[in-house]
Coordinates of C-alpha atoms in Angstrom, one line a residue:
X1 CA 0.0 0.0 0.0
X2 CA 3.0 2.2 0.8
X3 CA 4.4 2.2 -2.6
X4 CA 1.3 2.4 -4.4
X5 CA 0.6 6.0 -1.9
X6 CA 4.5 6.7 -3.3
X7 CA 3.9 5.7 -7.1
X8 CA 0.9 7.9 -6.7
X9 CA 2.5 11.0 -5.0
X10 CA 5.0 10.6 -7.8
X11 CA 2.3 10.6 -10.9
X12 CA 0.4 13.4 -9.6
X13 CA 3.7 15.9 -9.0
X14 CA 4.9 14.7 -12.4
X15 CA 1.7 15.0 -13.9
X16 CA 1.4 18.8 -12.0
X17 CA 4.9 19.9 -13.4
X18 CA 3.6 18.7 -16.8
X19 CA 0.6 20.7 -16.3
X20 CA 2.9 23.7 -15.5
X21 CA 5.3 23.6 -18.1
X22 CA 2.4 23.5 -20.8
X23 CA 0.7 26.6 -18.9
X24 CA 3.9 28.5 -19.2
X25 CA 5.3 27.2 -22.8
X26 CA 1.4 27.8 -23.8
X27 CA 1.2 31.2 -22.8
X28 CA 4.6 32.2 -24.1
X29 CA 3.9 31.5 -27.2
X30 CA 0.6 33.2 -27.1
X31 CA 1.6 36.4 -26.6
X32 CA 4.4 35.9 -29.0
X33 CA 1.7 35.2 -31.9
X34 CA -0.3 38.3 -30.2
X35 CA 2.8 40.5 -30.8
X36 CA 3.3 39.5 -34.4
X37 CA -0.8 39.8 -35.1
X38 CA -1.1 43.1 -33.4
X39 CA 2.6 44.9 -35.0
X40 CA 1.1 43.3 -38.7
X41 CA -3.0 44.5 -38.3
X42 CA -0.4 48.0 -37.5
X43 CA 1.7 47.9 -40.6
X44 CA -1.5 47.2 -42.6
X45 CA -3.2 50.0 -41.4
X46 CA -0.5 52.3 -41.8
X47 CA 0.1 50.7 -45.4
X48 CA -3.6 51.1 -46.2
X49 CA -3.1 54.8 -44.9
X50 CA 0.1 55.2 -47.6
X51 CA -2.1 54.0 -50.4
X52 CA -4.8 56.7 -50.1
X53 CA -2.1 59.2 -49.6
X54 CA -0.3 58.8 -52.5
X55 CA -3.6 58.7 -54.4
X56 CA -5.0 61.8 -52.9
X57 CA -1.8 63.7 -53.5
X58 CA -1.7 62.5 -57.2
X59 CA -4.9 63.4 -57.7
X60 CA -4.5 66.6 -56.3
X61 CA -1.9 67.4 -58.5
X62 CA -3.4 66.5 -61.6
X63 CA -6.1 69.3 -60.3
X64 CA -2.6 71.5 -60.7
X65 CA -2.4 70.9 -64.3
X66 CA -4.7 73.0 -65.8
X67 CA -3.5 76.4 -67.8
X68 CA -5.2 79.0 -66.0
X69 CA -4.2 79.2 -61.9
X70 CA -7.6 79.9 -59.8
X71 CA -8.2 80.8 -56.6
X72 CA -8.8 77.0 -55.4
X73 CA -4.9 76.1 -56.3
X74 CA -3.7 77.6 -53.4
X75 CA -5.8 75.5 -51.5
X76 CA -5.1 72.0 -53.3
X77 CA -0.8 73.4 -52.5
X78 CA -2.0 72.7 -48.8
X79 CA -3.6 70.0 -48.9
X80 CA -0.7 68.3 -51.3
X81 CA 2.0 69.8 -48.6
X82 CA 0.0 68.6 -45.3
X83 CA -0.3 65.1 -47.2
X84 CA 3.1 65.0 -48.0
X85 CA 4.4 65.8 -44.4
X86 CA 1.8 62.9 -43.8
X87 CA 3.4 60.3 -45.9
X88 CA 6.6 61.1 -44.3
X89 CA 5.5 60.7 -40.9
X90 CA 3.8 57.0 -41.5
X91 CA 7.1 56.1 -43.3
X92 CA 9.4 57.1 -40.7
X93 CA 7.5 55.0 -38.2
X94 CA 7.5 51.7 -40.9
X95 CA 11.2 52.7 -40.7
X96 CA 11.5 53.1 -36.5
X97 CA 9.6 50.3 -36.5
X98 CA 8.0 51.4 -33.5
X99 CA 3.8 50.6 -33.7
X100 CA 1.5 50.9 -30.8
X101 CA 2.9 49.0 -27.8
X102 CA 5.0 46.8 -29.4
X103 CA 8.4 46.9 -31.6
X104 CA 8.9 45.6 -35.2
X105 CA 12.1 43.4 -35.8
X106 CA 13.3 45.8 -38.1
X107 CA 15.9 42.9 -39.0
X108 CA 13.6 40.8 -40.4
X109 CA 14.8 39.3 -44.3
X110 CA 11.6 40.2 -45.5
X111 CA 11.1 43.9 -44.2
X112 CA 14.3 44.7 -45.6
X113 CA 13.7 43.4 -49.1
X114 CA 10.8 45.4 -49.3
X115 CA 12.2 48.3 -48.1
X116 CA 16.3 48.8 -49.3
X117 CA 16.4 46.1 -52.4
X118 CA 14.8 45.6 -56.1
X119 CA 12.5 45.4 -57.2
X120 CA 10.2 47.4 -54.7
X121 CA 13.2 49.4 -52.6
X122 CA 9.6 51.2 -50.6
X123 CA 12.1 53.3 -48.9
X124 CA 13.7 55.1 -51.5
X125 CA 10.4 55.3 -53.6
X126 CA 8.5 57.3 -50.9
X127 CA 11.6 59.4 -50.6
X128 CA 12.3 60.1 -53.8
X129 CA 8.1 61.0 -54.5
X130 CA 8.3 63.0 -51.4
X131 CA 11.5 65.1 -53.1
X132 CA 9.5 65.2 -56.5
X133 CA 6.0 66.5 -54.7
X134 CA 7.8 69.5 -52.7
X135 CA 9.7 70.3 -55.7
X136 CA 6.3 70.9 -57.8
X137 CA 5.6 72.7 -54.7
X138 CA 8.0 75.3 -54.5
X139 CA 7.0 75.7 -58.6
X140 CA 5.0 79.0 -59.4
X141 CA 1.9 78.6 -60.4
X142 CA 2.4 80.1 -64.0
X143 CA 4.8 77.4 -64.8
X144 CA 2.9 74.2 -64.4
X145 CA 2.5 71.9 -66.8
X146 CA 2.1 68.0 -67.8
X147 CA 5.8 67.7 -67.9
X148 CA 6.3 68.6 -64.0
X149 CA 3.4 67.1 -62.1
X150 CA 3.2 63.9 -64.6
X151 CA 6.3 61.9 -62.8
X152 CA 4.1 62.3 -59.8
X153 CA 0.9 60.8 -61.0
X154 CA 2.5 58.1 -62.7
X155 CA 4.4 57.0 -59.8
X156 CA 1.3 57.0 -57.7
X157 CA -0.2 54.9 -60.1
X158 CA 2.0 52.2 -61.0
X159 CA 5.2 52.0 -58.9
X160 CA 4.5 52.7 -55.3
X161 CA 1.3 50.6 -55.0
X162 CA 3.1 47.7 -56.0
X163 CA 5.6 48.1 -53.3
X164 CA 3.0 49.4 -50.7
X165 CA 1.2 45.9 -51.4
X166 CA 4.8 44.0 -51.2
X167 CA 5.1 45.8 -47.9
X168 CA 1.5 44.6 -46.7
X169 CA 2.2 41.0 -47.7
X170 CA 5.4 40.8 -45.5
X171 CA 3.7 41.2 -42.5
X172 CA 0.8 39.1 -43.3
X173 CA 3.9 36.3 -43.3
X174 CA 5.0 37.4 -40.4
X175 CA 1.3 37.4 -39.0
X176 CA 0.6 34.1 -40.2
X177 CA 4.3 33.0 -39.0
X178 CA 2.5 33.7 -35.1
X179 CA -0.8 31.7 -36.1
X180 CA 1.6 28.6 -37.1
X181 CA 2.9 29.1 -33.3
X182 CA -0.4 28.3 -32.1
X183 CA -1.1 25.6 -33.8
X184 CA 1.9 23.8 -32.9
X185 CA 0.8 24.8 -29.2
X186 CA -2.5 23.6 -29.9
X187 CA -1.0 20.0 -31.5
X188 CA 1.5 20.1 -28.3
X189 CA -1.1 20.2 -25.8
X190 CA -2.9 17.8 -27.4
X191 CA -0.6 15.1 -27.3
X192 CA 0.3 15.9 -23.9
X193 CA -3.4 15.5 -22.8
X194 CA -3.0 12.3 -24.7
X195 CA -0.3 11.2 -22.4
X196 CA -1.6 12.8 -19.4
X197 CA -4.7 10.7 -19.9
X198 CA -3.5 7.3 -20.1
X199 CA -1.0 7.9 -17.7
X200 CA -3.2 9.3 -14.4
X201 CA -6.7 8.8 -16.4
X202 CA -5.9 4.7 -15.1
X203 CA -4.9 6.1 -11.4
X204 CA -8.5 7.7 -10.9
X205 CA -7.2 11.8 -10.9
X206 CA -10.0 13.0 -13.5
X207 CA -9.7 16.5 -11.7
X208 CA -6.2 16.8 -13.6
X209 CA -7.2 15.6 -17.0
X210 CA -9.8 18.3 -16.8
X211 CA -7.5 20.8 -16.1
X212 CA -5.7 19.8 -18.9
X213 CA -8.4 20.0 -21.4
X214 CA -9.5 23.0 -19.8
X215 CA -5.7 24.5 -20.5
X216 CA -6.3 23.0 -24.5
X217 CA -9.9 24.4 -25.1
X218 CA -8.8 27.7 -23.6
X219 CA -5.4 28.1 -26.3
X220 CA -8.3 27.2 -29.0
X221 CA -10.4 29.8 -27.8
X222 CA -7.7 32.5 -27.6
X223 CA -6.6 32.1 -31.3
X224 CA -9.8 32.4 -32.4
X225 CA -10.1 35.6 -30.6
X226 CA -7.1 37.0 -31.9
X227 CA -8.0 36.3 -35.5
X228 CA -11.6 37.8 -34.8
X229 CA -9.9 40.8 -33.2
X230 CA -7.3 40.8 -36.2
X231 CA -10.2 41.7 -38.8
X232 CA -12.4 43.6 -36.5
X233 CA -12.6 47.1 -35.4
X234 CA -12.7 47.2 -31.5
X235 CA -15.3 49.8 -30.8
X236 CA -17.8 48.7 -33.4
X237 CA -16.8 45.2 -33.7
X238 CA -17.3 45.3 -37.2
X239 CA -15.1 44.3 -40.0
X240 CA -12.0 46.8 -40.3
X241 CA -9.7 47.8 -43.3
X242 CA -7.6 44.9 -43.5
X243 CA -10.9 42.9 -44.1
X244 CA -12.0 45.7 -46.5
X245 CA -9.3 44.9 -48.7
X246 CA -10.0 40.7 -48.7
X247 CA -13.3 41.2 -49.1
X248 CA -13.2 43.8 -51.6
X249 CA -10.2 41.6 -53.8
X250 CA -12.5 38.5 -53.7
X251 CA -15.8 40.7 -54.8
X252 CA -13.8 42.1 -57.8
X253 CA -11.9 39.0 -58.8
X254 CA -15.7 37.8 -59.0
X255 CA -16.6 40.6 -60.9
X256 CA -14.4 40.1 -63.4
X257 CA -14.9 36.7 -63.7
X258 CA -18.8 36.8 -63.8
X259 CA -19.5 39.7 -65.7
X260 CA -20.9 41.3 -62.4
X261 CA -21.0 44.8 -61.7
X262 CA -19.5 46.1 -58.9
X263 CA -20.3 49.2 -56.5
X264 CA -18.5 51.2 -53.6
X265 CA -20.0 54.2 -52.1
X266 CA -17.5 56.0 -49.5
X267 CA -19.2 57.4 -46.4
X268 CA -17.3 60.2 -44.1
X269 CA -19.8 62.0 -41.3
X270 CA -20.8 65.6 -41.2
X271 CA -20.2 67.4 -38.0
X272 CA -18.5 64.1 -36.3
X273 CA -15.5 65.8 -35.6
X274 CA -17.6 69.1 -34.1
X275 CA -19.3 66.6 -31.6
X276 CA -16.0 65.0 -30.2
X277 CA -14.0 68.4 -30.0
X278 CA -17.4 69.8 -27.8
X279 CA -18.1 67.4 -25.9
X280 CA -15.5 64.5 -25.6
X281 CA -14.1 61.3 -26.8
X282 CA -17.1 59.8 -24.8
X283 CA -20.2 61.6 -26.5
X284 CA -18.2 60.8 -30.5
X285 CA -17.8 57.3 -29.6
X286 CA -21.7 56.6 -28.6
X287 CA -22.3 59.0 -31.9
X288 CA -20.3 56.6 -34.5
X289 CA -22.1 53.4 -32.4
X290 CA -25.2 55.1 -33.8
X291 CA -24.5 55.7 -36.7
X292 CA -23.0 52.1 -37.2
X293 CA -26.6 51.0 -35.9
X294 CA -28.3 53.1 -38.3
X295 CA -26.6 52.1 -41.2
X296 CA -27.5 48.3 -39.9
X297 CA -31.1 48.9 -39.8
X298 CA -31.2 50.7 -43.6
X299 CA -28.9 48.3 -45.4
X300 CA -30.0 44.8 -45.5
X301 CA -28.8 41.8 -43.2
X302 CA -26.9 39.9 -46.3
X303 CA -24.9 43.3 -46.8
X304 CA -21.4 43.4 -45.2
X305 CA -20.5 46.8 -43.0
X306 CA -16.9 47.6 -41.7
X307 CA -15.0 50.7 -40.7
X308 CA -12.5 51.8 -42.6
X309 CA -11.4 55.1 -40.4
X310 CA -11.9 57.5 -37.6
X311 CA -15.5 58.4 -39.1
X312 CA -15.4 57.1 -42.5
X313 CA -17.7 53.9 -44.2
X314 CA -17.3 52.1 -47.2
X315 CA -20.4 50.5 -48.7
X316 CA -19.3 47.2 -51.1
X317 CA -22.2 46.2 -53.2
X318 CA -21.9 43.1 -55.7
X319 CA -25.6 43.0 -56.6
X320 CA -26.6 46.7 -58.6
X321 CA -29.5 46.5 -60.9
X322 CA -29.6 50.5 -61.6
X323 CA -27.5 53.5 -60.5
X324 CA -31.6 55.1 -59.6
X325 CA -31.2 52.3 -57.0
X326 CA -27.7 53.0 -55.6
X327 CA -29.2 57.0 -55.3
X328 CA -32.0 55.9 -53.9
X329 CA -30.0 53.9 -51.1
X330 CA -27.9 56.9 -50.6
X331 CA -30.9 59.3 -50.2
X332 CA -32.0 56.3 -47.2
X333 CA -28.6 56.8 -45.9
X334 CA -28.4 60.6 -45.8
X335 CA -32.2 60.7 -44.6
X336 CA -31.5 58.2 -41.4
X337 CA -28.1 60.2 -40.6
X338 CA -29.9 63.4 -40.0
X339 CA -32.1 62.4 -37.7
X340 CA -31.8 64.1 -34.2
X341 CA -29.5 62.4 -32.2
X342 CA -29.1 63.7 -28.5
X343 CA -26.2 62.7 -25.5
X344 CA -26.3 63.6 -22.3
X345 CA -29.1 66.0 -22.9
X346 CA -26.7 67.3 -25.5
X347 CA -27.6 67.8 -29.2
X348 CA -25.6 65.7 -31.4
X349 CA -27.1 65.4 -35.0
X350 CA -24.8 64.6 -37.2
X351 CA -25.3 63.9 -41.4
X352 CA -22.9 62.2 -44.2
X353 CA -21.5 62.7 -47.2
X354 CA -21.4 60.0 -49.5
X355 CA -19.1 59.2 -53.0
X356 CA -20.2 56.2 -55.4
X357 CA -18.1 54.8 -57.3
X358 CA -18.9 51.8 -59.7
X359 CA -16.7 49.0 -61.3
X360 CA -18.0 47.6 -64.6
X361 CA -16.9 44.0 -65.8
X362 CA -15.1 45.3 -69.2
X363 CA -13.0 48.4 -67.0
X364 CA -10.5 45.4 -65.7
X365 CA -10.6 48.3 -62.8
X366 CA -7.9 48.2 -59.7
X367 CA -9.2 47.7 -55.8
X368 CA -7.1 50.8 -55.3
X369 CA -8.6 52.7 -58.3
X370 CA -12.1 52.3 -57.9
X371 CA -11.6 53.3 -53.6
X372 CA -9.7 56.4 -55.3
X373 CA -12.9 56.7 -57.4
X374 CA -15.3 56.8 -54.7
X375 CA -13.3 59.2 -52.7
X376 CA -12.7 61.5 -56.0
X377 CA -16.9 61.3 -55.5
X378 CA -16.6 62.0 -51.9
X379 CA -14.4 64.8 -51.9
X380 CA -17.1 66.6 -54.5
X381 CA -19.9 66.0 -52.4
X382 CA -18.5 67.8 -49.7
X383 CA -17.7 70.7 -51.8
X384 CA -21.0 70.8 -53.2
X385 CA -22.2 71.4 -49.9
X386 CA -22.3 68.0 -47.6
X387 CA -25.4 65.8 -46.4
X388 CA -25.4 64.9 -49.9
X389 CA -24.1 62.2 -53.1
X390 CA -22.2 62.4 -56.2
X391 CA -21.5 59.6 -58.2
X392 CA -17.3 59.4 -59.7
X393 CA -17.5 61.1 -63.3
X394 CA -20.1 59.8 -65.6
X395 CA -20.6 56.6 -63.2
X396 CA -24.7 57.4 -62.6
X397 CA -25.0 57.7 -66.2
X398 CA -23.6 54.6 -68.0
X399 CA -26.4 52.3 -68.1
X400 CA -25.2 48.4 -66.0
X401 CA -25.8 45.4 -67.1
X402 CA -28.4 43.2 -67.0
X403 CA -28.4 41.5 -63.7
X404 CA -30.4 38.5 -62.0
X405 CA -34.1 39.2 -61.0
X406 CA -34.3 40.9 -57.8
X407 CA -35.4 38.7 -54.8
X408 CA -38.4 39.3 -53.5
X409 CA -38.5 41.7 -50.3
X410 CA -36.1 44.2 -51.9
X411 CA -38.4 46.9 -52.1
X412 CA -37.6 47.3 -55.8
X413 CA -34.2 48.7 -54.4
X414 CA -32.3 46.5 -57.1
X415 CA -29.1 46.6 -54.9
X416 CA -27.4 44.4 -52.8
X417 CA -25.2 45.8 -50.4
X418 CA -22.0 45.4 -48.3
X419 CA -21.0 48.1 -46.2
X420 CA -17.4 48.3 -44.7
X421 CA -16.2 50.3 -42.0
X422 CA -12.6 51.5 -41.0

């Protein structure tokens, strides 16, 4: 009886210290692959950011182009010049390497592929467009022309997205390099419940196997947390950027393969920033849950919503009939925005502003160029006086075509809808 009590005391401290060193090894290796998620969701964001900078500032310098300066040119100089400084800023902290709480290995093989060798060298691209921007800048008006701003535009189009998306896809490695870590804790744990079971399961201590399994399901449910929270916003809980762009890749690869048209209509909220510098962080975060519940109850369930910044929406639809319906969705929009909204006994309406954008099968058009599209859109319904749409050039009037029967229920809308938010 003795050395049965001994062979016992013996199993259950070794089975204990087994217990232990998977706790330990388990949770090291968790916040390892929480490390690389969190510093890869940062570079993507900051990526993402890149992209529409460049854009914007191309864009805004094709504006610059045009023979006879007007009074709106000085204007479009600042907004090139405060984008530029911009640009810089979000580079020098890809460079740093120093994102939110954590620090990027700025060693790593593949970050310095991207950023010092061929054919994407992201560091001396950004540079070099940086140089070429504030040099148009310092330019006189009077002397503009094709031959000055066109380096710029070109650039923007073809050679830094390419190494903005090389930069993007790095991290995603080194994202996905953490997810393979908890797998292999996941496997490891399981064959170490495995042994734990047959070898105290026989001596009767269920209370330990337990345990053990409890240890397993818990590393199962903590990776799928950090992959939810890896494509979610935090506030909202609804899809972010990063899942923007997957989503948005998939619905135009689709597009193109189908012959289905697709849609994007960029929302940015009227007055948001008014309500957060009055009255607080506080007040503009119950103001953009809100308006996140809003847009749920006017779009339908089947459509896809995400936030895609501060207080800025991206509507994805895959499904558009007519333009008349994508207007008359926008009208819904605007209309359900604007009504009174109150916190803390405080008035807090708010509106939007909202650029459409459409992709049709034969344009072979980019992800990036059909966002730049809808914000072109945006950018003139805010000029042309806010709380209001414009579709991207001639976009409302080219006529779609024929699509499926719309299901019943619709409303005769004729749209289907995904809304993302960032």
């Amino acid at each position: 009886m003795m050395n049965i009590g001994r062979r016992l005391t013996r199993t259950y401290v070794f089975a204990l210290a087994l217990i232990g060193l998977l706790a330990v090894g388990g949770s090291l290796l968790q916040r390892e692959t929480a490390d690389a998620q969190r510093q890869s969701a940062a570079v993507s964001s900051i990526v993402y950011d890149q992209q529409m900078l460049v854009q914007r500032i191309a864009k805004n310098t094709l504006a610059l182009t045009h023979q006879t300066p007007t009074p709106g040119f000085a204007s479009l100089r600042r907004r090139i010049a405060l984008d530029v400084d911009e640009l810089e800023r979000n580079h020098q902290v890809l460079l740093s390497g120093a994102l939110e709480r954590g620090v990027l290995a700025t060693d790593v093989p593949v970050l310095s592929q991207v950023l010092h060798r061929e054919p994407y060298r992201l560091d001396y691209k950004i540079r070099r467009y940086a140089a070429a921007t504030r040099e148009m800048l310092a330019t006189p008006l009077d002397r503009l022309d094709a031959v000055t701003t066109e380096p710029i535009v070109l650039t923007a189009q073809f050679d830094l997205p390419d190494a903005l998306r090389a930069t993007t896809r790095a991290y995603d490695a080194l994202g996905q390099e953490g997810i393979r870590h908890i797998e292999y804790t996941r496997r490891l744990a399981l064959g170490t419940l495995l042994g734990t079971l047959l070898m105290v399961g026989l001596l009767g201590f269920r209370p330990i196997v337990r345990r053990v399994q409890s240890g397993v399901v818990a590393l199962e449910a903590a990776r799928k947390r950090m992959e939810h929270s890896a494509l979610h916003d935090a506030l909202t809980a609804l899809p972010n950027r990063r899942y923007l762009a997957e989503h948005l890749s998939t619905a135009m690869a689709r597009g193109r393969r189908t012959g289905q048209t697709v849609a994007l209509l960029h929302l940015d909220l009227d007055k948001f920033k008014q309500v957060n510098d009055t009255y607080g962080h506080a007040a503009g975060d119950e103001v953009l849950v809100t308006a996140v519940m809003r847009m749920q109850e006017t779009v339908r369930s089947s459509d896809f919503l995400a936030r895609v910044g501060g207080d800025e929406f991206i509507i994805v639809t895959t499904d558009v009939s007519s333009t008349e319906g994508l207007a008359i969705l926008a009208d819904r929009l605007i209309e359900r925005m604007c009504d009174y909204l109150e916190w803390n006994g405080n008035d807090c309406t708010i509106g939007v502003s909202i650029g459409i954008a459409i992709a049709h099968p034969a344009d072979h058009m980019t992800e990036e160029r059909l966002i730049m599209n809808a914000d072109h859109a945006l950018y003139a319904a805010k000029d042309g006086g806010r709380s209001t749409f414009r579709f991207f050039g001639n976009d409302g009037e080219r006529p779609l075509p024929q699509q499926a029967a719309t299901p019943a229920g619709d409303g005769g809308r004729g749209v289907s809808l995904a809304v993302v938010n960032g």
